[in-house]
XYZ file of C-alpha atoms in Angstrom:
719
model
C 0.000 0.000 0.000
C 1.368 3.423 -0.963
C 1.825 6.259 1.526
C -1.136 8.165 0.017
C -3.426 5.132 0.268
C -2.246 4.444 3.828
C -2.938 8.049 4.859
C -6.373 7.936 3.233
C -7.188 4.664 5.046
C -6.050 6.117 8.397
C -8.163 9.234 7.896
C -11.216 7.132 6.938
C -10.959 4.771 9.952
C -10.519 7.722 12.329
C -13.635 9.334 10.907
C -15.640 6.112 11.269
C -14.376 5.613 14.837
C -15.452 9.115 15.878
C -18.936 8.495 14.451
C -19.574 5.531 16.800
C -17.399 6.295 19.838
C -18.861 8.083 22.837
C -17.621 11.215 24.567
C -14.895 9.136 26.238
C -13.444 8.314 22.795
C -13.776 4.599 23.555
C -16.007 1.889 22.047
C -17.764 -0.464 24.461
C -19.170 -3.917 23.623
C -22.673 -2.735 22.666
C -21.308 -0.007 20.376
C -18.956 -2.592 18.878
C -21.850 -4.987 18.131
C -23.832 -2.210 16.459
C -20.876 -1.005 14.403
C -19.891 -4.445 13.072
C -23.536 -5.515 12.503
C -22.780 -8.941 13.965
C -25.940 -11.013 14.532
C -24.441 -13.581 16.900
C -23.142 -12.273 20.242
C -20.491 -15.022 20.376
C -18.481 -13.486 17.529
C -18.990 -9.938 18.798
C -17.627 -10.928 22.201
C -14.691 -12.903 20.751
C -13.693 -10.101 18.348
C -14.107 -7.501 21.081
C -11.896 -9.489 23.470
C -9.159 -9.785 20.840
C -9.409 -6.120 19.808
C -9.266 -5.020 23.471
C -5.564 -5.753 23.915
C -5.257 -4.037 27.327
C -8.345 -5.723 28.826
C -9.996 -2.403 29.732
C -13.455 -3.527 28.474
C -13.352 -0.813 25.841
C -11.516 -0.266 22.554
C -9.498 2.847 21.857
C -8.667 4.229 18.427
C -5.110 2.841 18.638
C -6.393 -0.652 19.502
C -8.890 -0.539 16.648
C -6.253 0.607 14.143
C -3.874 -2.144 15.239
C -6.484 -4.893 14.888
C -7.859 -3.630 11.594
C -4.403 -3.196 10.154
C -3.869 -6.894 10.819
C -7.213 -7.943 9.280
C -7.047 -5.712 6.213
C -3.320 -5.409 5.510
C -1.838 -8.259 7.535
C -0.133 -11.369 6.197
C -1.884 -14.698 5.721
C -0.262 -16.104 8.861
C -1.315 -13.100 10.970
C -4.936 -13.513 9.864
C -4.836 -17.249 10.587
C -3.509 -16.622 14.095
C -6.373 -14.212 14.713
C -8.863 -16.804 13.415
C -7.326 -19.479 15.647
C -7.683 -17.210 18.690
C -11.383 -16.691 17.846
C -11.937 -20.471 17.787
C -9.768 -21.130 20.869
C -12.419 -19.949 23.332
C -10.622 -20.973 26.549
C -7.207 -19.705 25.370
C -5.544 -23.094 25.894
C -3.616 -22.985 22.624
C -5.712 -25.734 21.000
C -9.297 -26.267 19.867
C -11.252 -29.181 21.323
C -14.479 -30.683 19.803
C -16.787 -28.810 22.190
C -15.200 -25.467 21.324
C -15.503 -26.248 17.633
C -19.174 -27.193 18.054
C -19.853 -23.889 19.857
C -18.193 -21.961 17.037
C -20.075 -23.842 14.306
C -23.397 -23.318 16.100
C -22.722 -19.586 16.141
C -21.685 -19.745 12.475
C -25.065 -21.305 11.620
C -26.933 -18.518 13.399
C -24.790 -15.837 11.782
C -25.579 -17.257 8.323
C -29.304 -17.779 9.110
C -29.034 -21.538 8.527
C -31.175 -23.908 10.553
C -29.990 -27.503 10.988
C -30.938 -30.206 13.532
C -28.579 -30.884 16.444
C -27.597 -34.247 14.941
C -26.486 -32.553 11.732
C -24.472 -30.013 13.764
C -22.701 -32.930 15.456
C -21.952 -34.458 12.045
C -20.510 -31.146 10.802
C -18.354 -30.788 13.909
C -16.973 -34.314 13.602
C -16.351 -33.968 9.852
C -14.220 -30.839 10.326
C -12.543 -32.020 13.523
C -11.537 -35.435 12.150
C -10.167 -33.835 8.988
C -8.116 -31.215 10.873
C -6.877 -33.372 13.781
C -4.114 -35.056 11.790
C -2.360 -36.671 14.758
C -5.595 -37.863 16.428
C -4.599 -36.068 19.618
C -8.147 -34.977 20.419
C -7.452 -31.290 19.748
C -6.559 -29.012 16.822
C -3.362 -26.983 16.995
C -2.583 -23.832 15.024
C -0.383 -25.767 12.579
C -3.146 -28.326 11.992
C -5.725 -25.599 11.350
C -3.343 -23.891 8.941
C -2.751 -27.169 7.090
C -6.503 -27.769 6.843
C -7.135 -24.300 5.459
C -4.566 -24.898 2.734
C -7.041 -27.385 1.248
C -9.386 -24.433 0.642
C -7.224 -21.951 -1.322
C -10.226 -19.852 -2.404
C -10.891 -19.045 1.272
C -7.449 -17.585 1.843
C -7.676 -15.144 -1.069
C -9.351 -12.467 1.042
C -9.763 -13.711 4.613
C -11.334 -10.908 6.660
C -14.423 -9.868 8.590
C -17.012 -8.886 5.998
C -18.802 -6.589 8.461
C -15.587 -4.546 8.766
C -15.770 -3.536 5.102
C -17.285 -0.216 6.136
C -13.878 0.585 7.623
C -12.308 0.440 4.153
C -12.370 3.756 2.266
C -14.232 3.755 -1.042
C -12.115 2.475 -3.904
C -10.903 5.368 -6.018
C -10.904 3.128 -9.084
C -14.674 2.759 -8.799
C -15.091 6.530 -8.672
C -13.266 7.072 -11.920
C -15.584 7.877 -14.780
C -16.147 4.875 -17.018
C -17.667 4.722 -20.470
C -21.470 4.443 -20.115
C -22.629 0.955 -21.128
C -25.061 2.526 -23.604
C -22.075 3.755 -25.626
C -20.147 0.474 -25.717
C -20.025 -1.635 -28.925
C -21.195 -4.694 -26.948
C -24.409 -2.924 -25.912
C -25.217 -1.899 -29.491
C -24.472 -5.377 -30.800
C -26.642 -7.159 -28.208
C -29.531 -4.673 -28.488
C -29.428 -4.087 -32.240
C -33.054 -5.152 -32.928
C -34.454 -3.000 -30.155
C -32.355 0.038 -31.084
C -33.204 -0.224 -34.797
C -36.883 -0.573 -33.923
C -36.743 2.499 -31.668
C -34.964 4.467 -34.406
C -37.666 3.476 -36.906
C -40.351 4.400 -34.355
C -38.730 7.802 -33.717
C -38.377 8.503 -37.458
C -42.009 7.577 -38.103
C -43.174 9.814 -35.241
C -41.066 12.692 -36.569
C -42.452 12.145 -40.070
C -46.042 12.190 -38.787
C -45.363 15.325 -36.728
C -43.718 17.155 -39.643
C -46.486 16.193 -42.082
C -49.217 17.490 -39.748
C -47.296 20.705 -39.043
C -46.845 21.478 -42.745
C -50.478 20.650 -43.456
C -51.697 23.206 -40.860
C -49.080 25.898 -41.388
C -51.814 28.523 -41.886
C -52.944 28.413 -38.251
C -49.921 29.797 -36.426
C -47.060 28.161 -34.486
C -49.043 26.841 -31.510
C -51.797 25.498 -33.727
C -49.171 23.685 -35.839
C -47.550 22.146 -32.722
C -50.945 21.024 -31.411
C -51.820 19.355 -34.719
C -48.395 17.703 -34.968
C -48.700 16.229 -31.491
C -52.280 15.209 -32.250
C -51.178 13.211 -35.283
C -48.498 11.484 -33.184
C -51.171 10.681 -30.597
C -53.383 9.099 -33.276
C -50.546 6.706 -34.054
C -49.300 6.112 -30.493
C -52.722 5.545 -28.921
C -53.305 2.669 -31.341
C -49.721 1.361 -31.378
C -49.696 1.080 -27.574
C -52.593 -1.370 -27.959
C -50.876 -3.365 -30.742
C -47.939 -4.035 -28.399
C -50.327 -5.774 -25.967
C -52.026 -8.124 -28.457
C -50.725 -11.115 -26.518
C -52.227 -13.862 -28.657
C -50.929 -12.300 -31.869
C -47.464 -11.825 -30.343
C -47.454 -15.438 -29.065
C -48.250 -16.632 -32.584
C -45.601 -14.345 -34.141
C -42.947 -15.748 -31.786
C -43.164 -19.015 -33.712
C -42.392 -17.263 -37.032
C -39.434 -15.529 -38.661
C -40.754 -12.182 -37.357
C -39.147 -12.833 -33.939
C -35.699 -12.657 -35.599
C -36.415 -9.186 -37.029
C -38.570 -7.386 -34.453
C -37.944 -7.223 -30.670
C -41.150 -9.084 -29.769
C -39.644 -10.231 -26.477
C -39.425 -6.624 -25.310
C -43.040 -5.673 -26.036
C -43.614 -4.653 -22.394
C -40.657 -2.251 -22.454
C -41.819 -0.814 -25.785
C -45.368 -0.515 -24.403
C -43.980 1.535 -21.504
C -41.900 3.734 -23.833
C -44.933 4.430 -26.042
C -46.973 5.149 -22.887
C -44.497 7.816 -21.811
C -44.479 9.189 -25.362
C -48.279 9.502 -25.159
C -47.966 11.386 -21.862
C -45.420 13.819 -23.319
C -47.438 14.345 -26.510
C -50.692 14.936 -24.616
C -49.072 17.511 -22.345
C -47.468 19.345 -25.259
C -50.710 19.042 -27.242
C -52.683 20.527 -24.330
C -50.179 23.359 -23.717
C -50.145 24.245 -27.428
C -53.950 24.393 -27.533
C -54.073 26.541 -24.390
C -51.608 28.993 -25.931
C -53.675 29.001 -29.122
C -56.884 29.597 -27.103
C -55.208 32.542 -25.353
C -54.533 34.059 -28.779
C -58.094 33.343 -29.977
C -59.688 34.730 -26.794
C -58.064 38.089 -27.553
C -59.714 38.173 -30.995
C -63.164 36.703 -30.236
C -65.966 37.078 -27.718
C -65.167 33.772 -25.966
C -62.953 33.740 -22.879
C -60.118 31.281 -22.274
C -62.212 29.255 -19.804
C -65.056 28.983 -22.330
C -62.639 27.627 -24.900
C -61.291 25.078 -22.388
C -64.317 23.930 -20.407
C -67.433 24.523 -22.539
C -68.841 23.577 -25.932
C -69.864 27.133 -26.844
C -66.982 27.865 -29.263
C -68.070 24.770 -31.226
C -64.584 23.221 -31.529
C -64.711 19.544 -32.426
C -66.567 17.276 -34.806
C -69.121 16.016 -32.221
C -71.138 19.020 -30.991
C -68.073 21.083 -30.073
C -66.814 18.656 -27.398
C -63.126 18.607 -28.393
C -61.959 20.869 -25.519
C -64.011 19.172 -22.794
C -63.012 15.670 -23.874
C -59.406 16.848 -24.202
C -59.303 17.998 -20.566
C -60.812 14.701 -19.387
C -58.363 12.708 -21.534
C -55.406 14.676 -20.141
C -56.434 13.867 -16.566
C -57.120 10.185 -17.324
C -53.835 9.647 -19.165
C -51.846 11.285 -16.358
C -53.577 9.057 -13.783
C -52.969 5.925 -15.870
C -49.258 6.669 -16.169
C -48.980 7.538 -12.467
C -50.761 4.339 -11.374
C -48.550 2.313 -13.726
C -45.364 3.462 -11.994
C -43.059 0.852 -10.533
C -43.460 2.129 -6.977
C -47.230 1.513 -7.233
C -47.047 -1.962 -8.799
C -44.181 -3.215 -6.600
C -45.469 -1.841 -3.290
C -48.328 -4.301 -2.911
C -50.896 -2.132 -4.745
C -51.184 -4.068 -7.986
C -54.979 -3.593 -7.886
C -54.498 0.189 -8.253
C -52.527 -0.413 -11.453
C -54.999 -3.083 -12.631
C -58.211 -1.085 -12.227
C -56.758 2.241 -13.420
C -55.453 0.537 -16.561
C -58.947 -0.719 -17.389
C -59.891 2.907 -18.114
C -58.302 2.423 -21.550
C -61.847 1.664 -22.798
C -62.969 5.173 -21.814
C -59.791 6.718 -23.225
C -60.369 5.176 -26.660
C -64.070 6.119 -26.580
C -63.230 9.727 -25.739
C -60.519 9.811 -28.411
C -63.075 8.840 -31.067
C -65.262 11.735 -29.910
C -62.316 14.108 -29.477
C -60.620 13.630 -32.837
C -62.364 13.265 -36.197
C -59.635 11.053 -37.703
C -58.797 8.771 -34.774
C -61.288 6.075 -35.786
C -59.361 5.549 -39.030
C -56.235 4.637 -37.058
C -58.150 2.643 -34.491
C -60.522 0.455 -36.518
C -58.158 -2.392 -37.562
C -56.127 -2.693 -34.298
C -59.363 -2.208 -32.361
C -61.037 -5.120 -34.150
C -57.993 -7.318 -33.483
C -58.052 -6.305 -29.828
C -61.793 -7.026 -29.587
C -61.302 -10.392 -31.283
C -58.542 -11.285 -28.803
C -60.797 -10.384 -25.879
C -63.692 -12.458 -27.250
C -61.412 -15.448 -27.850
C -59.917 -15.025 -24.369
C -63.328 -14.976 -22.691
C -64.480 -17.987 -24.731
C -61.336 -20.018 -23.978
C -61.284 -19.133 -20.275
C -64.925 -20.215 -19.814
C -64.702 -23.303 -22.015
C -65.014 -26.393 -19.847
C -64.928 -26.505 -16.066
C -61.539 -25.732 -14.525
C -61.017 -26.538 -10.867
C -58.191 -26.160 -8.378
C -57.869 -29.735 -7.113
C -54.893 -29.437 -4.758
C -53.135 -26.705 -2.790
C -49.741 -26.633 -1.068
C -48.764 -23.736 1.191
C -44.993 -23.365 0.958
C -42.462 -21.314 2.973
C -42.233 -17.531 2.475
C -45.992 -17.392 1.791
C -45.914 -19.172 -1.564
C -49.147 -20.840 -2.719
C -48.784 -23.852 -5.011
C -51.992 -24.419 -6.990
C -52.633 -27.669 -8.842
C -55.334 -27.168 -11.503
C -57.007 -29.954 -13.450
C -55.749 -29.439 -16.993
C -58.322 -29.460 -19.805
C -57.587 -31.566 -22.887
C -57.594 -28.601 -25.282
C -55.034 -26.620 -23.245
C -51.626 -26.663 -24.990
C -48.648 -24.542 -23.973
C -44.882 -24.203 -24.271
C -42.375 -24.296 -21.378
C -42.121 -20.884 -19.713
C -45.551 -19.652 -20.867
C -47.855 -17.770 -18.516
C -51.610 -17.517 -17.985
C -54.096 -15.111 -16.443
C -56.104 -16.699 -13.652
C -59.387 -15.639 -12.092
C -60.643 -17.242 -8.859
C -64.161 -15.924 -8.117
C -63.910 -16.945 -4.454
C -60.929 -14.565 -4.070
C -62.010 -11.704 -6.371
C -64.812 -12.070 -8.877
C -63.530 -9.700 -11.563
C -59.745 -9.706 -11.107
C -57.354 -11.522 -13.460
C -53.676 -11.886 -12.566
C -50.757 -13.243 -14.640
C -48.572 -16.105 -13.360
C -46.018 -18.370 -14.998
C -46.913 -22.032 -15.486
C -44.463 -24.070 -13.403
C -45.402 -27.527 -14.722
C -44.130 -29.062 -17.953
C -46.283 -29.398 -21.104
C -45.610 -33.142 -21.003
C -47.493 -33.289 -17.681
C -50.909 -33.905 -19.231
C -53.198 -34.204 -16.193
C -52.551 -31.054 -14.184
C -51.350 -27.469 -14.429
C -49.109 -25.952 -11.718
C -48.893 -22.354 -10.554
C -46.563 -21.111 -7.810
C -47.769 -17.753 -6.482
C -45.833 -15.662 -3.961
C -47.799 -13.343 -1.658
C -46.684 -9.833 -2.601
C -49.925 -7.854 -2.980
C -53.517 -7.715 -1.843
C -54.869 -10.442 -4.152
C -51.985 -12.881 -3.590
C -52.181 -12.349 0.190
C -55.923 -13.009 0.141
C -55.264 -16.212 -1.819
C -52.734 -17.471 0.722
C -54.922 -16.568 3.700
C -57.978 -18.194 2.066
C -56.263 -21.575 1.928
C -54.580 -21.168 5.301
C -57.926 -20.948 7.098
C -59.174 -24.133 8.764
C -61.599 -26.071 6.593
C -64.301 -25.896 9.259
C -64.681 -24.074 12.536
C -67.079 -26.742 13.823
C -65.960 -30.148 15.036
C -67.997 -33.188 14.050
C -67.225 -36.848 14.847
C -68.038 -37.698 11.219
C -66.155 -34.728 9.722
C -63.224 -36.675 8.233
C -65.376 -39.443 6.764
C -67.746 -36.900 5.238
C -64.810 -34.903 3.866
C -63.262 -37.950 2.193
C -66.582 -39.030 0.722
C -67.158 -35.540 -0.719
C -63.769 -35.537 -2.408
C -64.260 -38.922 -3.984
C -67.644 -37.953 -5.343
C -66.410 -34.464 -6.433
C -69.244 -32.739 -4.635
C -69.456 -28.979 -4.321
C -67.756 -28.869 -0.959
C -64.995 -26.265 -0.962
C -62.508 -28.210 1.087
C -62.900 -31.919 0.755
C -59.868 -33.414 2.388
C -56.926 -32.030 4.295
C -53.433 -33.540 4.108
C -51.795 -31.808 6.984
C -51.721 -28.142 7.851
C -50.241 -26.880 4.557
C -51.459 -29.457 2.025
C -55.043 -30.147 1.077
C -57.299 -31.368 -1.693
C -60.084 -29.096 -2.872
C -62.548 -28.473 -5.662
C -62.590 -24.705 -6.300
C -63.794 -23.127 -9.531
C -61.334 -20.985 -11.483
C -60.891 -19.527 -14.969
C -57.670 -19.463 -16.984
C -56.911 -17.208 -19.958
C -53.927 -18.157 -22.078
C -51.351 -19.451 -22.545
C -49.174 -16.554 -23.649
C -45.596 -16.792 -24.870
C -42.470 -15.326 -23.264
C -38.805 -14.893 -24.280
C -38.033 -18.309 -22.753
C -39.576 -19.940 -25.834
C -36.177 -19.268 -27.430
C -34.457 -21.733 -25.117
C -34.793 -24.805 -27.324
C -33.198 -22.917 -30.210
C -30.127 -22.302 -28.008
C -27.030 -24.471 -27.815
C -25.890 -23.441 -24.342
C -28.630 -22.041 -22.095
C -28.025 -20.360 -18.729
C -31.202 -20.144 -16.647
C -31.071 -17.689 -13.731
C -33.935 -17.545 -11.250
C -33.987 -15.192 -8.251
C -36.408 -16.318 -5.538
C -39.832 -17.184 -6.950
C -38.359 -16.293 -10.363
C -37.624 -20.001 -10.660
C -41.223 -20.731 -11.764
C -40.737 -20.461 -15.568
C -37.553 -22.501 -15.291
C -39.304 -25.218 -13.271
C -41.471 -25.838 -16.337
C -38.515 -25.580 -18.712
C -36.266 -27.907 -16.693
C -38.978 -30.562 -16.463
C -39.619 -30.337 -20.211
C -35.894 -30.510 -20.973
C -35.521 -33.634 -18.851
C -38.545 -35.276 -20.516
C -36.807 -34.769 -23.857
C -33.483 -35.808 -22.366
C -35.005 -39.122 -21.243
C -36.288 -39.769 -24.759
C -32.716 -39.489 -26.057
C -31.218 -41.636 -23.324
C -29.789 -44.978 -24.499
C -29.051 -48.079 -22.437
C -26.571 -50.815 -23.246
C -28.371 -54.212 -23.370
C -25.304 -56.057 -22.034
C -24.557 -53.862 -19.033
C -26.052 -51.123 -16.898
C -24.216 -48.310 -18.694
C -26.432 -45.546 -20.063
C -25.753 -42.419 -22.041
C -27.553 -39.638 -23.879
C -27.125 -39.272 -27.621
C -25.887 -35.825 -28.589
C -28.387 -35.237 -31.385
C -29.356 -31.846 -32.750
C -32.890 -31.691 -34.094
C -35.572 -29.183 -34.927
C -37.142 -29.637 -31.474
C -34.092 -29.183 -29.263
C -30.605 -27.963 -30.150
C -29.469 -27.759 -26.531
C -26.059 -29.210 -25.716
C -25.699 -27.796 -22.207
C -27.921 -26.155 -19.564
C -26.657 -24.271 -16.498
C -29.348 -23.564 -13.927
C -28.614 -20.912 -11.269
C -31.072 -20.379 -8.411
C -30.483 -17.519 -5.956
C -32.471 -17.465 -2.705
C -32.343 -15.201 0.305
C -33.001 -17.872 2.927
C -32.869 -21.612 3.461
C -36.658 -22.135 3.551
C -37.155 -20.896 -0.021
C -35.277 -23.896 -1.435
C -38.145 -26.099 -0.238
C -40.382 -24.748 -3.028
C -38.862 -26.973 -5.711
C -36.397 -29.225 -3.886
C -38.339 -32.397 -4.799
C -38.293 -31.421 -8.485
C -34.566 -30.653 -8.413
C -33.891 -33.967 -6.671
C -35.646 -35.811 -9.504
C -33.593 -33.887 -12.064
C -30.392 -34.927 -10.288
C -31.507 -38.560 -10.227
C -32.140 -38.433 -13.984
C -28.482 -37.541 -14.398
C -27.074 -40.100 -12.012
C -24.841 -41.411 -14.802
C -22.000 -39.150 -15.856
C -22.072 -38.333 -19.563
C -18.931 -38.604 -21.751
C -19.037 -34.863 -22.506
C -19.972 -33.856 -18.961
C -23.378 -33.345 -17.405
C -26.100 -32.028 -19.689
C -27.681 -30.095 -16.775
C -25.609 -28.433 -14.070
C -27.273 -26.780 -11.086
C -25.820 -23.956 -8.987
C -27.534 -22.886 -5.747
C -26.766 -19.651 -3.899
C -28.026 -18.527 -0.501
C -27.505 -14.787 -0.074
C -28.126 -14.655 3.698
C -25.172 -17.007 4.286
C -21.808 -15.312 4.793
C -19.138 -15.923 2.170
C -16.387 -18.506 2.640
C -13.651 -15.936 3.266
C -15.503 -14.378 6.217
C -14.018 -15.318 9.598
C -17.527 -15.754 10.978
C -18.329 -18.435 8.395
C -15.100 -20.064 7.270
C -15.326 -22.983 9.730
C -18.941 -23.713 8.829
C -18.309 -23.609 5.077
C -15.318 -25.926 5.433
C -17.415 -28.351 7.490
C -20.280 -28.211 4.973
C -17.852 -28.965 2.130
C -16.318 -31.920 3.966
C -19.672 -33.393 4.985
C -21.075 -32.926 1.460
C -18.140 -34.903 0.017
C -18.639 -37.616 2.615
C -22.437 -37.954 2.331
C -22.639 -36.880 -1.351
C -25.481 -34.579 -0.317
C -25.763 -30.910 0.652
C -26.750 -30.359 4.297
C -28.823 -27.238 3.526
C -31.044 -28.487 0.685
C -30.515 -32.250 0.626
C -29.447 -32.028 -3.030
C -26.199 -33.383 -4.439
C -25.414 -29.866 -5.604
C -23.565 -27.902 -2.926
C -25.303 -24.647 -1.918
C -22.857 -21.754 -2.228
C -22.933 -18.917 0.331
C -23.443 -15.296 -0.675
C -24.079 -13.945 -4.159
C -22.621 -15.237 -7.431
C -19.557 -13.507 -8.823
C -21.038 -13.055 -12.285
C -17.729 -12.326 -13.948
C -16.320 -15.701 -12.842
C -19.584 -17.536 -13.538
C -19.818 -16.295 -17.134
C -16.087 -16.721 -17.695
C -16.465 -20.423 -16.875
C -19.505 -20.695 -19.168
C -17.557 -19.015 -21.968
C -14.628 -21.416 -21.580
C -16.862 -24.495 -21.957
C -17.421 -23.660 -25.655
C -20.684 -25.583 -25.992
C -22.036 -23.191 -28.611
C -23.820 -19.837 -28.631
C -24.784 -18.853 -25.075
C -28.277 -17.551 -24.292
C -28.970 -16.264 -20.765
C -32.586 -16.343 -19.510
C -33.459 -14.449 -16.336
C -36.508 -14.081 -14.116
C -36.348 -12.050 -10.907
C -35.773 -8.565 -9.551
C -35.114 -5.723 -12.061
C -32.038 -4.521 -10.138
C -30.256 -7.858 -10.557
C -31.389 -8.008 -14.199
C -29.389 -4.846 -14.986
C -26.249 -6.298 -13.418
C -26.548 -9.615 -15.257
C -27.379 -7.919 -18.558
C -24.244 -5.769 -18.312
C -22.121 -8.894 -17.799
C -23.843 -10.635 -20.713
C -22.996 -7.697 -22.957
C -19.361 -7.929 -21.846
C -19.134 -11.630 -22.773
C -21.271 -11.348 -25.907
C -24.108 -13.524 -24.575
C -27.722 -13.025 -25.620
C -29.868 -11.912 -22.673
C -33.597 -12.522 -22.233
C -35.666 -11.234 -19.320
C -39.056 -12.651 -18.393
C -41.692 -9.922 -18.835
C -45.479 -10.022 -18.714
């Protein structure tokens, strides 16, 4: 470290110390816990004891600087000695099994991992037996150091992650970098979208210019108003075309998907929506300015021009001004209620019901503008046809929810009896209406079952808004408040006879059979339909974002089984590497990122089956590789987690099963390092890489930037 960097670090730490220290310029244990954000008191007390070199029960600035200098700038041996002192609770110079168990138990709590006591004993013994080379019944510093050498990735940056706030911001990160929108990789990976937007902008400019020139006799403001009006004629119909879901689903199966950015129709819909808002505001302002000029020349006042029909402006009884004011208010409200903070804050119903006012907007536009109907008639008929087909399909046949599972983190798993005429592709989504929850509300959810599963349809719905919370609470309620000696027998009989009883049989607190009426509109296509045209697919699901990939993975493995060959003379089996029109996939990497341990229970049984299907190693490596990440768990190079992660690795190798999920795939702590992940994918050279993502928008931006860097195609689930 240079002298300038060292001085900057010293200044930063001093500033941070003064912000948490009291008037006595000392940090006590409680202040230390708060500053380091340590969940488990064991580690706070151990770190505090080691930082407090003079035993005064408080830490001075000099003591803090000395300890942090060791952790941040110290040698590998210095850091290991500090780690050994943390684990050596009684200060005897060695670590016995009970001390190690105490440390590992605290590690589990710090990483928010819950395991039974028996599993904790197994972890303790696995690590202790591996480290205690001489079988002396205790681990010395040299033995711990030798054990850690088997985990080189841990030693790269061994520190206390919670002490990162004591590092000054990296100056390299502050340096101005080229915006990603100006990089060649961004333009190459977004060429279809950018060309489409350029064509859209040119067409809008052409329409504006044509209308301005046509009305050049009316003055500047009149020309601007007419130009914006012509753009609104186009945009108010085009915004509807972008939401013709059935047409877009059909077009995804044609060559059109290779020319137009159909997979980004939601983004384009939003862009056109904002364009409508801007055009309406400019259109309104231009008309107001024109009315000010007219009011000076005529007997009508400005307010009469704006709020009455007396001036006779408009082709339907002079209503152009009045309808224009109403349209301006409605469009502003629609855009406001469509904002992300409204939709993502548990108020989806506000967005849903406000968006239904599009019917009134189009009706008023027909009255407001004499030429709008000419733009609207063809797209409007298509839209009406889609709605009629949707209503007919959703009410065709009787659909019933036949089984419900309530999963951790308030996820409701619905099993719906699948009608014979219902055909869909992996990753498709549907709109569902459950009259018992809300009679008129339809909500979109991804189908999580495979098309090859002919009897039932699965939906996994996380409680994030009013409707989804009502759904979860509806099924969490007891089936009956009254107790009858014949209740169970009656319940079973009702289920077998498919009577109208709402809850017919209960399989434990969170699993029950039922017979509840529902309606389904769809299916509708998504970008994930491109997966089977890929050679190397990377599927990334964040939390409940796994649902489209659950369907895709099941479908992939159904097809994989069809290709699987078995030798008649022995038990050896393999999968033929055949490229066909149905599936060109040579490799699939599935990455699932969850915040907590409980969330893995949503699809652990499915993932277990997928692992069993690949029990035999293929000559070219596994066709499907799974990667699990748990973000609440501390990373391997954190001193508060290193022992636990070593023990989990050792026990996983011994039992051939992960202790957190029960899968063969080892759950990795923390977040993926996307640069390393994609670098490994790139080095495999299995063909063109397509990355499919479903999850939070913030993570999508990060992953998309990395995809652009490596030249991978990126697809985000939108509906």
